[in-house]
Amino acid sequence: MIRRRHALAACGLLLAAPGAHAQQVRWADWLGTYSGTARFYRALPLEDIVPPPPSPREEFGGGTPFAVEFAVRSVDDRPAIWLRIDGGPMQTDEVGETMFFGPVTDGVALLHSADARAMPRSASLTVRPNQLGTSALFTHADGSFWRRYFTATFTPAGADVILWVFDATGTRARTWRGSTVRRA
């Protein structure tokens, strides 16, 4: 009898609960160019690799800041992210790279095309109410790969950025953090 009461009460609470609403992403507020710097934050060993490396490398990074610029654009009502990184293993060429994405569905968009010297094999864009992130897979000449993640959390003055790079062997992730200011 008590279980029935709990079940009826739970059903009543579900009926009285407000409907879920999609999170609003204010894409137009993000349009513009952002400039700033990032510096090495830390390397994270990925210990779930089997078998573990016999002697994992520790990396402490240089700590020297390097320039990071990105732009959020809308091309044919679809998102485009331009990114230029002046240091670290994920450095782009002088003109940067632009990734054009398809329509955003449930907060995710897939790569439609790219304008870059080193073309990503695949990429995706994730958007949240105050944040966007890209994940891009690149291939080295020897066939190995590396993955770069770029995340921008928007602030009133610009955006805080995090860069992640996973190495080809998948044994560690290196991170850089920084801040940017909105220029235009």
CSV table of C-alpha atoms in Angstrom, one decimal:
chain,number,residue,atom,x,y,z
A,1,MET,CA,0.0,0.0,0.0
A,2,ILE,CA,2.8,2.4,0.9
A,3,ARG,CA,4.6,1.7,-2.4
A,4,ARG,CA,1.4,2.5,-4.4
A,5,ARG,CA,1.2,5.9,-2.6
A,6,HIS,CA,4.8,6.6,-3.4
A,7,ALA,CA,4.2,5.7,-7.0
A,8,LEU,CA,1.1,7.8,-7.3
A,9,ALA,CA,2.8,10.8,-5.6
A,10,ALA,CA,5.8,10.4,-8.0
A,11,CYS,CA,3.4,10.3,-11.0
A,12,GLY,CA,1.6,13.4,-9.7
A,13,LEU,CA,4.9,15.3,-9.4
A,14,LEU,CA,5.8,14.4,-13.0
A,15,LEU,CA,2.5,15.7,-14.2
A,16,ALA,CA,3.0,18.9,-12.2
A,17,ALA,CA,6.6,19.5,-13.4
A,18,PRO,CA,7.1,22.2,-15.9
A,19,GLY,CA,8.0,21.2,-19.5
A,20,ALA,CA,11.6,21.1,-20.5
A,21,HIS,CA,12.8,23.9,-22.7
A,22,ALA,CA,15.7,23.9,-25.1
A,23,GLN,CA,18.7,26.0,-24.0
A,24,GLN,CA,18.9,29.3,-26.0
A,25,VAL,CA,22.2,29.9,-27.7
A,26,ARG,CA,22.7,33.5,-28.6
A,27,TRP,CA,24.9,33.0,-31.7
A,28,ALA,CA,24.5,36.5,-32.9
A,29,ASP,CA,26.1,37.8,-29.7
A,30,TRP,CA,29.2,35.8,-30.3
A,31,LEU,CA,29.9,37.0,-33.9
A,32,GLY,CA,33.2,38.8,-34.1
A,33,THR,CA,37.0,38.3,-33.7
A,34,TYR,CA,38.8,37.5,-30.5
A,35,SER,CA,42.5,37.9,-29.7
A,36,GLY,CA,44.5,36.9,-26.7
A,37,THR,CA,47.2,34.5,-25.4
A,38,ALA,CA,47.4,31.0,-24.0
A,39,ARG,CA,50.1,29.3,-22.0
A,40,PHE,CA,50.9,25.7,-21.2
A,41,TYR,CA,48.7,24.5,-18.3
A,42,ARG,CA,49.6,20.8,-17.8
A,43,ALA,CA,50.0,17.3,-19.3
A,44,LEU,CA,47.5,14.7,-18.3
A,45,PRO,CA,48.7,11.0,-18.5
A,46,LEU,CA,45.9,8.8,-19.8
A,47,GLU,CA,46.3,5.8,-17.6
A,48,ASP,CA,43.6,3.7,-19.0
A,49,ILE,CA,45.9,2.8,-22.0
A,50,VAL,CA,46.6,-1.0,-22.0
A,51,PRO,CA,49.4,-1.9,-21.9
A,52,PRO,CA,50.7,1.3,-20.1
A,53,PRO,CA,53.9,2.8,-21.6
A,54,PRO,CA,57.1,1.4,-19.9
A,55,SER,CA,58.4,4.9,-19.1
A,56,PRO,CA,55.8,7.7,-19.5
A,57,ARG,CA,57.1,11.1,-20.5
A,58,GLU,CA,56.5,13.9,-18.2
A,59,GLU,CA,56.0,17.3,-19.7
A,60,PHE,CA,56.2,20.5,-17.8
A,61,GLY,CA,55.8,22.9,-20.7
A,62,GLY,CA,57.6,26.1,-21.3
A,63,GLY,CA,55.0,28.4,-19.9
A,64,THR,CA,55.8,31.0,-22.6
A,65,PRO,CA,52.5,32.5,-23.7
A,66,PHE,CA,51.6,32.5,-27.4
A,67,ALA,CA,49.0,34.3,-29.4
A,68,VAL,CA,45.5,32.8,-30.0
A,69,GLU,CA,43.0,34.4,-32.3
A,70,PHE,CA,39.6,33.1,-33.3
A,71,ALA,CA,36.5,34.4,-35.1
A,72,VAL,CA,32.9,33.3,-34.9
A,73,ARG,CA,31.1,33.9,-38.2
A,74,SER,CA,27.9,33.0,-39.9
A,75,VAL,CA,28.2,31.9,-43.6
A,76,ASP,CA,24.9,31.2,-45.4
A,77,ASP,CA,23.3,31.0,-41.9
A,78,ARG,CA,25.7,28.3,-40.9
A,79,PRO,CA,28.5,28.5,-38.3
A,80,ALA,CA,32.1,29.1,-39.3
A,81,ILE,CA,35.0,29.2,-36.9
A,82,TRP,CA,38.4,30.7,-37.9
A,83,LEU,CA,41.3,29.8,-35.6
A,84,ARG,CA,44.9,31.0,-35.6
A,85,ILE,CA,47.4,29.6,-33.0
A,86,ASP,CA,50.9,30.9,-32.8
A,87,GLY,CA,52.6,28.2,-30.6
A,88,GLY,CA,52.5,24.7,-29.3
A,89,PRO,CA,52.0,21.5,-31.3
A,90,MET,CA,48.7,22.7,-32.6
A,91,GLN,CA,50.1,25.8,-34.3
A,92,THR,CA,48.4,26.9,-37.4
A,93,ASP,CA,50.0,28.7,-40.4
A,94,GLU,CA,50.0,32.5,-40.5
A,95,VAL,CA,46.6,32.8,-42.1
A,96,GLY,CA,44.9,30.4,-39.7
A,97,GLU,CA,42.2,27.9,-40.6
A,98,THR,CA,38.5,28.2,-41.1
A,99,MET,CA,36.1,25.3,-40.5
A,100,PHE,CA,32.7,25.6,-42.0
A,101,PHE,CA,30.0,23.5,-40.3
A,102,GLY,CA,26.6,22.3,-41.2
A,103,PRO,CA,23.4,23.2,-39.4
A,104,VAL,CA,23.5,23.0,-35.6
A,105,THR,CA,21.2,20.2,-34.4
A,106,ASP,CA,20.7,19.6,-30.7
A,107,GLY,CA,23.9,21.7,-30.0
A,108,VAL,CA,26.1,19.8,-32.4
A,109,ALA,CA,27.2,20.5,-36.0
A,110,LEU,CA,29.5,18.4,-38.3
A,111,LEU,CA,32.3,19.7,-40.5
A,112,HIS,CA,31.0,20.7,-44.0
A,113,SER,CA,34.3,22.0,-45.4
A,114,ALA,CA,37.5,23.7,-44.3
A,115,ASP,CA,40.0,26.2,-45.6
A,116,ALA,CA,43.3,25.3,-44.1
A,117,ARG,CA,46.8,24.1,-45.1
A,118,ALA,CA,46.5,21.1,-42.8
A,119,MET,CA,43.0,19.8,-43.5
A,120,PRO,CA,41.2,18.1,-40.6
A,121,ARG,CA,39.9,14.6,-41.5
A,122,SER,CA,36.9,15.2,-39.4
A,123,ALA,CA,35.6,17.9,-37.0
A,124,SER,CA,32.6,18.8,-35.0
A,125,LEU,CA,31.2,21.9,-33.3
A,126,THR,CA,29.4,21.9,-30.0
A,127,VAL,CA,27.5,24.9,-28.7
A,128,ARG,CA,26.0,25.6,-25.3
A,129,PRO,CA,24.4,28.8,-24.0
A,130,ASN,CA,27.7,30.4,-23.1
A,131,GLN,CA,30.3,28.2,-24.8
A,132,LEU,CA,31.4,26.7,-28.1
A,133,GLY,CA,33.9,24.0,-28.8
A,134,THR,CA,35.5,22.4,-31.8
A,135,SER,CA,37.0,18.9,-32.0
A,136,ALA,CA,39.2,18.3,-35.1
A,137,LEU,CA,41.2,15.2,-36.1
A,138,PHE,CA,44.4,15.7,-38.1
A,139,THR,CA,46.7,13.1,-39.7
A,140,HIS,CA,50.5,13.3,-39.7
A,141,ALA,CA,52.5,12.3,-42.9
A,142,ASP,CA,53.4,9.0,-41.3
A,143,GLY,CA,49.7,8.1,-41.0
A,144,SER,CA,49.5,8.7,-37.2
A,145,PHE,CA,46.9,11.2,-36.0
A,146,TRP,CA,46.3,13.8,-33.3
A,147,ARG,CA,43.2,15.4,-32.1
A,148,ARG,CA,42.8,19.1,-31.1
A,149,TYR,CA,40.0,20.5,-29.0
A,150,PHE,CA,39.3,24.2,-28.7
A,151,THR,CA,36.8,25.5,-26.2
A,152,ALA,CA,35.7,29.2,-25.8
A,153,THR,CA,33.6,30.2,-22.8
A,154,PHE,CA,32.3,33.6,-23.4
A,155,THR,CA,32.6,36.4,-20.9
A,156,PRO,CA,31.4,40.1,-21.1
A,157,ALA,CA,34.8,41.2,-22.4
A,158,GLY,CA,35.7,38.2,-24.6
A,159,ALA,CA,36.3,34.6,-24.0
A,160,ASP,CA,38.3,32.2,-21.8
A,161,VAL,CA,39.9,29.5,-24.0
A,162,ILE,CA,41.2,26.0,-23.4
A,163,LEU,CA,43.2,24.0,-26.0
A,164,TRP,CA,43.6,20.3,-25.6
A,165,VAL,CA,45.8,18.1,-27.8
A,166,PHE,CA,45.8,14.3,-27.6
A,167,ASP,CA,49.0,12.7,-29.0
A,168,ALA,CA,49.1,10.0,-31.6
A,169,THR,CA,49.7,7.2,-29.2
A,170,GLY,CA,46.8,8.3,-27.0
A,171,THR,CA,48.9,8.2,-23.9
A,172,ARG,CA,48.5,11.8,-22.7
A,173,ALA,CA,46.6,15.0,-23.2
A,174,ARG,CA,48.3,18.4,-23.0
A,175,THR,CA,46.4,21.5,-22.1
A,176,TRP,CA,46.8,25.2,-22.6
A,177,ARG,CA,44.6,27.9,-21.1
A,178,GLY,CA,44.2,31.6,-21.8
A,179,SER,CA,41.9,34.6,-22.3
A,180,THR,CA,40.9,36.6,-25.3
A,181,VAL,CA,39.3,40.0,-25.8
A,182,ARG,CA,36.7,40.7,-28.4
A,183,ARG,CA,38.1,43.0,-31.1
A,184,ALA,CA,35.1,43.4,-33.4
